[in-house]
Amino acid sequence: MKLLRRFLLLVSLAVSADAQTPATSKEVESVYPEAHALYLDLHQNPELSSHETQTAAKLAARLRSLDYEVTEHVGGTGVVAVLKNGAGPTVMLRTELDALPVEEKTGLSYASHVHTRDDAGRDVPVMHACGHDLHMASLAGTAEIMAHSKQSWHGTLLLIGQPAEETISGAERMIKDGLLTRFPKPDVAVALHVGNLLPAGEVGVVPGILSTNANSLRITIYGKGGHGSAPHTTIDPIVIAARTILALQTIPSREVKPGEMAVVTVGYIRAGTKNNIIPDQAELGLTVRSYKAEVRKQVLAAITRITKAEAEAGGAPREPLIEELESTDSVYNDPGLAQRLRGALESALGKDNVVMDEAHTGSEDFSYFVEQGIPGFYFNLGGADPEKFAQAKAAGTMLPSNHSPLFTPDVDPALHTGIIAEVAVLRNLLQGSAEELRKCCHP
Ligand SMILES: [Zn+2]
Ligand SMILES: [Zn+2]
C-alpha cells in the first residue's frame, strides 16, 4: 500500500494543464475497483486458447457499457471495440484473452481451480499463468478513463481482445477475419506484457527488436523396423535421431557467428513401443529462436542439411520429413515511437520508473500486426512484488517466470501502473493528425 500511495502522489503531482496530462489519481481510483474486480473474476475463471468464450463476453459487455461500438467473434472469440472522438489518428491497444494448461500452485485465496478438456480431449488444469488477466483488467480500466475524458484526446481508439496468443494463432486469425478492413485501420498498435523481471511500479521500454523469431518444426526420421535382437536386419531410426539431435546442437555453437542469438531446442522425441522392437520411424519436435532474419534463415537451412545428411549416413530408406508448424516473427518496436513514448511514460510514472530494457528470448504474435505495416510499441510492465524482487536480486535468485504454476503478479501496484501507462501512451498518440503521427515515428 505504501507503494500505491507513492504512485498516487506521483500521478497527482504530474497533473498539468497540458493536453497530454497523465491520468490523475482521481481518474485512476474511480476505475480501479471495477478493474480489480474484473481481474479477480478472470483469474478465477481462466479459459484455454481459442476457447475464451466467457472471457470475451465479459470484456465485450464491459466495453459496451462504456459506449464503445463492440463487435464479437472476430477471428474466433476476438473482441473489437471502437470509440470515435473526432478527426485524428487511429490507435489500437491490444490485450490477449487466453490462459494456459497449468495447475495453479500460488496458494492465493483467488487461485484458479478450473479444469477442462483440451483439444486432444485430455483433462487439464487451467491458469492465467502469463498474466493476460491483468492485461484485460488494465485495458478495461484504461477504456473507462478514455471514454470519460474525451476532451483529453481526439481520433479513434480501437481496443482489441485477441484470442489464442499462446498458440500463436489469434492475431493472424483476427487479421484474416477483417480486423484491418472492417474496422478503422490503426496508425499505431500498442500492447504491454506483465512479468517478474521488473518490480511492480516500473515499466521497461525496448527500442527495436523486442522478442525472437520462433519456428516450430516436426521432423520424422524413417528407418526399417525389426527385432531388437537382430539390429543388422533393420535401420534403427532411434540411433539416427540421437545422432541428429547432437549434431543440431553444433548449429548455434559452431555455425552461427558467436554473439548472435540462436536457440535450437528438441523439446520431445517420440519413437518405439517396446524394449525388443526397433521401430520404423522416430519423431522430433523442435523450437527454433533467433532475433535476426538472416540468422533464422541460416539455422533453418542448417537443420534441413544436417537432418537429411544424418539420415543418409544411417542408410535411411527415405529422406526425413521436415514440417514447419506454427511460426512467428520477432516483435519490432519502432525506435522513433519508443523514444517518444518513453517520454510520455516518464512524465506519467516518474523517470526512475521507466527503464531501458533488453530484448528477451520469448515470442509473441503481436508481430503479425506490425507486419501489416503498422508501427508497434510493445512495452514491459513490472509485476514483481518490489520487496520480493529486491530479496531475490540480493540472493542472486529469480522469481517465478510467466507460465510457472507460481507466477503471481503484485496486482495492486502492477494494475495501477498498467492503467496509468496505457492512458499516458494513448493520450500522447491521440493528438494531432494521423499524418503527423506517421511522420514523427518512421521517417
Ligand atoms: Zn505466455
Ligand atoms: Zn503472455
Coordinates of C-alpha atoms and ligand atoms in Angstrom, one line a residue:
M1 CA 0.0 0.0 0.0
K2 CA 2.9 2.3 0.7
L3 CA 4.0 1.9 -2.9
L4 CA 0.5 2.6 -4.1
R5 CA 0.4 5.9 -2.2
R6 CA 3.7 6.8 -3.8
F7 CA 2.2 6.3 -7.2
L8 CA -0.9 8.3 -6.5
L9 CA 1.2 11.1 -5.1
L10 CA 3.3 10.9 -8.2
V11 CA 0.5 11.0 -10.6
S12 CA -1.3 13.8 -8.8
L13 CA 2.0 15.8 -8.9
A14 CA 2.3 15.2 -12.6
V15 CA -1.1 16.9 -13.4
S16 CA -0.8 19.9 -15.6
A17 CA -2.9 21.9 -18.0
D18 CA -1.2 20.2 -20.9
A19 CA -3.4 18.2 -23.3
Q20 CA -1.3 15.1 -22.7
T21 CA -1.9 15.1 -18.9
P22 CA -1.3 11.7 -17.4
A23 CA -4.3 10.1 -15.7
T24 CA -5.0 11.8 -12.4
S25 CA -5.2 9.8 -9.2
K26 CA -8.9 10.6 -9.1
E27 CA -9.4 9.2 -12.6
V28 CA -7.4 6.0 -11.7
E29 CA -9.2 5.5 -8.4
S30 CA -12.6 5.9 -10.0
V31 CA -12.0 3.0 -12.3
Y32 CA -9.7 0.8 -10.2
P33 CA -12.3 -1.1 -8.1
E34 CA -14.1 -2.4 -11.2
A35 CA -10.9 -3.2 -13.0
H36 CA -9.7 -5.1 -9.9
A37 CA -13.0 -7.0 -9.6
L38 CA -12.7 -8.0 -13.3
Y39 CA -9.1 -9.2 -12.6
L40 CA -10.3 -11.4 -9.8
D41 CA -13.1 -12.8 -11.9
L42 CA -10.9 -13.5 -14.9
H43 CA -8.2 -15.0 -12.7
Q44 CA -10.6 -17.5 -11.2
N45 CA -12.3 -18.4 -14.5
P46 CA -9.4 -18.9 -17.0
E47 CA -10.1 -20.4 -20.4
L48 CA -7.7 -22.1 -22.9
S49 CA -6.5 -20.6 -26.2
S50 CA -9.4 -20.4 -28.8
H51 CA -11.9 -21.3 -26.1
E52 CA -12.2 -17.8 -24.5
T53 CA -15.9 -17.5 -24.8
Q54 CA -16.8 -16.3 -21.3
T55 CA -13.7 -14.2 -21.1
A56 CA -14.5 -12.5 -24.4
A57 CA -18.2 -12.0 -23.4
K58 CA -17.2 -10.3 -20.1
L59 CA -14.7 -8.0 -21.8
A60 CA -17.2 -7.2 -24.6
A61 CA -20.0 -6.4 -22.1
R62 CA -17.7 -4.1 -20.1
L63 CA -16.7 -2.1 -23.1
R64 CA -20.2 -2.0 -24.4
S65 CA -21.4 -0.5 -21.1
L66 CA -18.8 2.3 -21.7
D67 CA -20.4 3.2 -25.1
Y68 CA -17.7 1.5 -27.3
E69 CA -19.0 0.1 -30.5
V70 CA -18.3 -3.6 -29.8
T71 CA -18.0 -6.5 -32.3
E72 CA -17.5 -10.0 -31.1
H73 CA -16.4 -13.2 -32.7
V74 CA -13.7 -11.6 -34.8
G75 CA -11.3 -14.4 -35.8
G76 CA -13.0 -16.8 -33.4
T77 CA -13.5 -15.3 -29.9
G78 CA -11.8 -12.0 -30.7
V79 CA -13.4 -8.7 -29.5
V80 CA -13.1 -5.3 -31.3
A81 CA -14.2 -2.1 -29.6
V82 CA -14.2 1.2 -31.3
L83 CA -14.5 4.7 -29.7
K84 CA -14.6 7.5 -32.2
N85 CA -13.8 11.0 -31.0
G86 CA -13.4 13.3 -34.0
A87 CA -10.7 13.6 -36.6
G88 CA -7.2 12.3 -35.7
P89 CA -5.1 9.2 -35.7
T90 CA -6.4 5.7 -35.1
V91 CA -4.6 3.9 -32.3
M92 CA -5.0 0.2 -31.4
L93 CA -4.5 -1.2 -27.9
R94 CA -4.4 -5.0 -27.6
T95 CA -4.9 -7.4 -24.8
E96 CA -4.8 -11.2 -25.0
L97 CA -7.7 -13.3 -23.7
D98 CA -6.2 -16.8 -23.2
A99 CA -4.9 -18.8 -20.2
L100 CA -2.6 -21.9 -20.1
P101 CA -2.9 -25.6 -19.2
V102 CA -1.0 -25.1 -15.9
E103 CA -2.1 -26.1 -12.4
E104 CA -2.0 -23.0 -10.1
K105 CA 0.1 -23.5 -7.0
T106 CA 0.2 -20.0 -5.7
G107 CA -2.0 -20.7 -2.7
L108 CA -3.8 -17.4 -3.3
S109 CA -7.3 -17.0 -2.0
Y110 CA -8.4 -16.3 -5.5
A111 CA -6.4 -19.1 -7.2
S112 CA -7.9 -20.9 -10.1
H113 CA -9.2 -24.4 -9.6
V114 CA -10.5 -24.8 -13.1
H115 CA -10.1 -28.0 -15.1
T116 CA -11.2 -28.5 -18.6
R117 CA -10.7 -30.8 -21.6
D118 CA -8.0 -29.7 -24.0
D119 CA -8.3 -30.0 -27.8
A120 CA -6.9 -33.6 -27.6
G121 CA -9.7 -34.5 -25.0
R122 CA -7.3 -34.7 -22.0
D123 CA -8.4 -33.3 -18.7
V124 CA -6.1 -30.3 -17.9
P125 CA -5.9 -27.6 -15.2
V126 CA -6.2 -24.0 -16.4
M127 CA -4.4 -20.9 -15.0
H128 CA -3.8 -17.4 -16.1
A129 CA -0.1 -18.1 -15.7
C130 CA 1.0 -15.5 -18.2
G131 CA -0.8 -12.5 -16.7
H132 CA -3.3 -11.9 -19.6
D133 CA -6.0 -11.4 -16.9
L134 CA -4.0 -8.4 -15.7
H135 CA -3.7 -7.1 -19.2
M136 CA -7.5 -7.3 -19.7
A137 CA -8.2 -5.6 -16.4
S138 CA -5.8 -2.8 -17.3
L139 CA -7.4 -2.4 -20.7
A140 CA -10.8 -2.2 -19.1
G141 CA -9.7 0.5 -16.6
T142 CA -7.9 2.4 -19.4
A143 CA -11.0 2.1 -21.6
E144 CA -13.2 3.7 -18.9
I145 CA -10.8 6.6 -18.4
M146 CA -10.5 7.3 -22.1
A147 CA -14.3 7.2 -22.5
H148 CA -14.8 9.7 -19.7
S149 CA -12.1 12.1 -20.7
K150 CA -12.8 12.8 -24.4
Q151 CA -11.6 16.3 -24.0
S152 CA -8.0 15.0 -23.4
W153 CA -7.6 13.3 -26.9
H154 CA -9.1 13.1 -30.3
G155 CA -9.1 10.5 -33.1
T156 CA -10.2 6.8 -33.0
L157 CA -9.4 4.4 -30.2
L158 CA -9.5 0.7 -31.2
L159 CA -9.4 -1.8 -28.4
I160 CA -8.9 -5.5 -29.2
G161 CA -9.2 -8.6 -27.1
Q162 CA -7.1 -11.2 -29.0
P163 CA -7.7 -14.9 -28.6
A164 CA -5.0 -17.6 -28.8
E165 CA -1.8 -15.7 -28.2
E166 CA -0.3 -18.7 -26.5
T167 CA -0.7 -20.8 -29.6
I168 CA 0.5 -18.0 -31.9
S169 CA -2.7 -18.0 -34.0
G170 CA -5.1 -15.4 -32.7
A171 CA -3.6 -12.3 -34.3
E172 CA -3.4 -13.9 -37.7
R173 CA -7.0 -15.1 -37.4
M174 CA -8.3 -11.7 -36.5
I175 CA -6.4 -10.1 -39.4
K176 CA -7.8 -12.8 -41.8
D177 CA -11.3 -12.0 -40.4
G178 CA -11.0 -8.4 -41.4
L179 CA -9.6 -6.6 -38.4
L180 CA -7.8 -4.1 -40.6
T181 CA -10.6 -3.8 -43.3
R182 CA -13.9 -4.0 -41.3
F183 CA -12.7 -1.5 -38.7
P184 CA -10.6 1.7 -38.8
K185 CA -7.0 0.7 -39.7
P186 CA -4.6 1.7 -36.9
D187 CA -1.8 4.1 -37.4
V188 CA 0.0 2.7 -34.4
A189 CA -0.5 -0.5 -32.4
V190 CA 0.2 -0.8 -28.6
A191 CA 0.4 -3.6 -26.2
L192 CA 2.1 -4.4 -22.8
H193 CA 3.2 -7.5 -21.0
V194 CA 3.5 -8.1 -17.3
G195 CA 6.4 -10.1 -15.9
N196 CA 8.6 -10.7 -12.9
L197 CA 11.7 -9.3 -14.5
L198 CA 10.8 -5.8 -13.2
P199 CA 9.3 -4.7 -9.9
A200 CA 5.6 -3.6 -10.0
G201 CA 5.6 0.2 -10.4
E202 CA 8.1 0.2 -13.2
V203 CA 7.8 -0.2 -17.0
G204 CA 10.5 -1.3 -19.5
V205 CA 11.0 0.2 -23.0
V206 CA 12.9 -1.6 -25.7
P207 CA 13.6 0.2 -29.0
G208 CA 14.0 -2.1 -32.0
I209 CA 13.8 -5.9 -31.7
L210 CA 11.9 -6.9 -28.5
S211 CA 11.4 -10.7 -28.9
T212 CA 12.5 -13.6 -31.0
N213 CA 11.5 -15.1 -34.3
A214 CA 10.1 -18.5 -33.5
N215 CA 9.7 -21.6 -35.7
S216 CA 8.2 -24.9 -34.6
L217 CA 9.3 -28.0 -36.6
R218 CA 8.3 -31.6 -36.6
I219 CA 10.8 -34.0 -38.1
T220 CA 10.1 -37.6 -38.9
I221 CA 13.1 -39.8 -39.4
Y222 CA 12.4 -43.1 -41.3
G223 CA 14.1 -46.4 -40.7
K224 CA 13.3 -50.1 -41.1
G225 CA 11.8 -51.8 -38.1
G226 CA 12.5 -55.3 -36.8
H227 CA 13.5 -57.4 -33.9
G228 CA 15.6 -55.8 -31.2
S229 CA 17.9 -58.8 -31.1
A230 CA 18.7 -58.5 -34.8
P231 CA 19.7 -54.9 -35.5
H232 CA 21.7 -56.0 -38.6
T233 CA 18.3 -56.7 -40.3
T234 CA 17.0 -53.2 -39.5
I235 CA 17.8 -49.5 -39.9
D236 CA 17.4 -48.0 -36.5
P237 CA 15.7 -44.6 -36.6
I238 CA 16.3 -44.0 -32.9
V239 CA 20.1 -44.1 -33.4
I240 CA 19.8 -41.8 -36.4
A241 CA 17.5 -39.4 -34.3
A242 CA 20.1 -39.4 -31.4
R243 CA 22.9 -38.5 -33.7
T244 CA 20.8 -35.9 -35.4
I245 CA 19.9 -34.2 -32.0
L246 CA 23.5 -33.9 -31.0
A247 CA 24.6 -32.7 -34.5
L248 CA 21.8 -30.0 -34.4
Q249 CA 23.5 -28.5 -31.2
T250 CA 26.5 -27.6 -33.3
I251 CA 24.4 -25.1 -35.3
P252 CA 24.3 -22.5 -32.5
S253 CA 27.8 -23.4 -31.2
R254 CA 29.7 -23.9 -34.5
E255 CA 27.8 -22.4 -37.4
V256 CA 26.2 -19.2 -36.1
K257 CA 28.5 -16.3 -35.5
P258 CA 29.4 -16.0 -31.8
G259 CA 27.3 -13.3 -30.2
E260 CA 24.3 -13.8 -32.5
M261 CA 21.3 -15.2 -30.8
A262 CA 20.2 -18.7 -31.9
V263 CA 18.4 -21.4 -30.0
V264 CA 17.7 -25.0 -31.3
T265 CA 15.7 -27.0 -28.7
V266 CA 14.5 -30.5 -29.3
G267 CA 11.5 -30.5 -26.9
Y268 CA 10.4 -34.1 -27.5
I269 CA 11.4 -37.3 -29.1
R270 CA 8.9 -40.0 -29.8
A271 CA 9.8 -43.4 -31.0
G272 CA 9.2 -47.1 -30.3
T273 CA 6.8 -49.1 -28.1
K274 CA 8.8 -51.9 -26.5
N275 CA 12.3 -52.8 -25.5
N276 CA 12.8 -55.5 -28.1
I277 CA 11.3 -53.8 -31.1
I278 CA 13.2 -51.5 -33.4
P279 CA 10.6 -49.0 -34.7
D280 CA 10.4 -47.9 -38.3
Q281 CA 10.3 -44.2 -37.5
A282 CA 11.2 -41.5 -34.9
E283 CA 9.7 -38.1 -34.5
L284 CA 11.4 -35.0 -33.1
G285 CA 9.7 -31.7 -32.0
L286 CA 11.8 -28.6 -32.3
T287 CA 11.6 -25.0 -31.4
V288 CA 14.0 -22.6 -33.1
R289 CA 14.5 -19.0 -31.9
S290 CA 16.5 -16.1 -33.3
Y291 CA 16.5 -12.3 -33.4
K292 CA 17.7 -11.6 -37.0
A293 CA 16.0 -12.8 -40.2
E294 CA 19.4 -13.9 -41.7
V295 CA 20.3 -16.0 -38.6
R296 CA 16.8 -17.6 -38.8
K297 CA 17.4 -18.5 -42.4
Q298 CA 20.8 -19.9 -41.7
V299 CA 19.6 -22.0 -38.8
L300 CA 16.6 -23.5 -40.6
A301 CA 18.8 -24.3 -43.6
A302 CA 21.4 -26.0 -41.4
I303 CA 18.7 -28.1 -39.6
T304 CA 17.5 -29.4 -43.0
R305 CA 21.0 -30.1 -44.2
I306 CA 22.1 -31.9 -41.0
T307 CA 18.8 -33.9 -40.7
K308 CA 19.0 -35.1 -44.3
A309 CA 22.7 -35.9 -44.1
E310 CA 22.4 -37.9 -40.8
A311 CA 19.5 -39.9 -42.3
E312 CA 21.6 -40.7 -45.4
A313 CA 24.6 -41.5 -43.2
G314 CA 22.4 -44.0 -41.3
G315 CA 21.2 -45.6 -44.5
A316 CA 17.6 -44.5 -44.1
P317 CA 15.2 -45.8 -46.8
R318 CA 13.6 -42.4 -47.3
E319 CA 14.5 -38.7 -46.8
P320 CA 13.2 -37.4 -43.4
L321 CA 10.0 -35.3 -43.5
I322 CA 10.6 -31.8 -42.1
E323 CA 7.3 -30.0 -41.4
E324 CA 7.0 -26.4 -40.3
L325 CA 4.2 -25.9 -37.8
E326 CA 3.5 -22.6 -36.2
S327 CA 5.9 -19.7 -36.6
T328 CA 6.0 -16.0 -35.8
D329 CA 8.4 -13.1 -36.4
S330 CA 10.2 -11.1 -33.7
V331 CA 8.3 -8.1 -32.4
Y332 CA 9.9 -4.9 -33.6
N333 CA 9.4 -1.6 -31.7
D334 CA 9.6 1.4 -34.0
P335 CA 12.6 3.3 -32.5
G336 CA 11.0 6.8 -33.0
L337 CA 7.8 5.7 -31.4
A338 CA 9.7 4.1 -28.5
Q339 CA 11.7 7.3 -27.9
R340 CA 8.5 9.4 -28.0
L341 CA 6.5 7.2 -25.7
R342 CA 9.4 6.7 -23.2
G343 CA 9.0 10.5 -22.6
A344 CA 5.2 10.1 -22.1
L345 CA 5.7 7.2 -19.7
E346 CA 8.4 9.2 -17.8
S347 CA 6.0 12.1 -17.3
A348 CA 3.3 9.8 -16.1
L349 CA 5.3 7.4 -13.8
G350 CA 8.4 9.3 -13.0
K351 CA 11.8 9.0 -14.7
D352 CA 13.1 6.3 -12.2
N353 CA 10.1 4.1 -13.0
V354 CA 10.9 3.8 -16.7
V355 CA 13.9 1.6 -17.6
M356 CA 15.5 0.9 -20.9
D357 CA 15.1 -2.9 -21.2
E358 CA 16.6 -5.5 -23.4
A359 CA 15.2 -8.0 -25.9
H360 CA 14.0 -11.3 -24.5
T361 CA 14.0 -14.9 -26.0
G362 CA 10.2 -15.3 -25.9
S363 CA 8.0 -14.9 -28.9
E364 CA 4.7 -13.1 -29.5
D365 CA 2.2 -12.9 -32.3
F366 CA 1.8 -9.2 -31.9
S367 CA 4.4 -9.2 -34.7
Y368 CA 1.5 -10.0 -37.1
F369 CA 0.1 -6.6 -36.6
V370 CA 3.5 -4.9 -37.1
E371 CA 4.0 -6.9 -40.3
Q372 CA 0.9 -5.3 -41.8
G373 CA 2.8 -2.0 -41.9
I374 CA 1.6 -0.8 -38.5
P375 CA 4.3 0.7 -36.3
G376 CA 4.2 -1.0 -32.9
F377 CA 5.0 -0.2 -29.4
Y378 CA 5.1 -3.2 -27.0
F379 CA 6.4 -2.5 -23.5
N380 CA 7.1 -4.4 -20.4
L381 CA 5.1 -3.9 -17.2
G382 CA 6.7 -4.7 -13.9
G383 CA 4.8 -7.4 -12.0
A384 CA 7.1 -8.5 -9.2
D385 CA 6.4 -7.6 -5.6
P386 CA 9.1 -5.0 -5.1
E387 CA 10.2 -6.4 -1.7
K388 CA 10.5 -10.0 -3.0
F389 CA 12.2 -8.6 -6.2
A390 CA 14.9 -6.9 -4.0
Q391 CA 15.4 -10.0 -1.9
A392 CA 15.7 -12.3 -5.0
K393 CA 18.2 -9.8 -6.5
A394 CA 20.3 -9.8 -3.4
A395 CA 20.2 -13.6 -3.2
G396 CA 21.0 -14.0 -6.9
T397 CA 17.8 -16.0 -7.5
M398 CA 14.9 -15.5 -9.9
L399 CA 11.2 -15.1 -9.1
P400 CA 8.8 -17.5 -10.8
S401 CA 8.6 -16.6 -14.5
N402 CA 5.5 -16.3 -16.7
H403 CA 4.0 -19.8 -17.3
S404 CA 5.1 -21.0 -13.9
P405 CA 2.4 -22.5 -11.6
L406 CA 3.7 -20.0 -9.0
F407 CA 3.5 -16.9 -11.2
T408 CA 1.9 -14.1 -9.1
P409 CA 1.9 -10.5 -10.2
D410 CA 1.7 -8.0 -7.3
V411 CA -1.7 -6.9 -8.6
D412 CA -2.3 -3.6 -6.8
P413 CA 0.7 -1.7 -8.0
A414 CA 1.0 -3.5 -11.3
L415 CA -2.6 -2.9 -12.3
H416 CA -2.4 0.8 -11.2
T417 CA 0.8 1.2 -13.2
G418 CA -0.7 -0.6 -16.2
I419 CA -3.7 1.7 -16.4
I420 CA -1.6 4.9 -15.8
A421 CA 0.9 3.8 -18.5
E422 CA -1.7 2.9 -21.1
V423 CA -3.6 6.1 -20.6
A424 CA -0.3 8.1 -20.9
V425 CA 0.6 6.3 -24.1
L426 CA -2.9 6.7 -25.7
R427 CA -3.2 10.3 -24.8
N428 CA 0.2 11.0 -26.3
L429 CA -0.6 9.3 -29.6
L430 CA -4.2 10.5 -29.9
Q431 CA -3.2 14.1 -30.6
G432 CA -2.6 16.0 -33.9
S433 CA -3.3 14.3 -37.2
A434 CA -2.6 10.8 -38.5
E435 CA -0.1 12.3 -41.0
E436 CA 1.8 14.0 -38.2
L437 CA 1.9 10.8 -36.2
R438 CA 3.2 8.8 -39.1
K439 CA 5.9 11.4 -39.9
C440 CA 7.1 11.5 -36.3
C441 CA 7.6 7.8 -36.0
H442 CA 9.0 6.3 -39.1
P443 CA 10.8 8.9 -41.3
Ligands
ZN1 ZN 2.6 -16.7 -22.3
ZN2 ZN 1.7 -13.7 -22.4

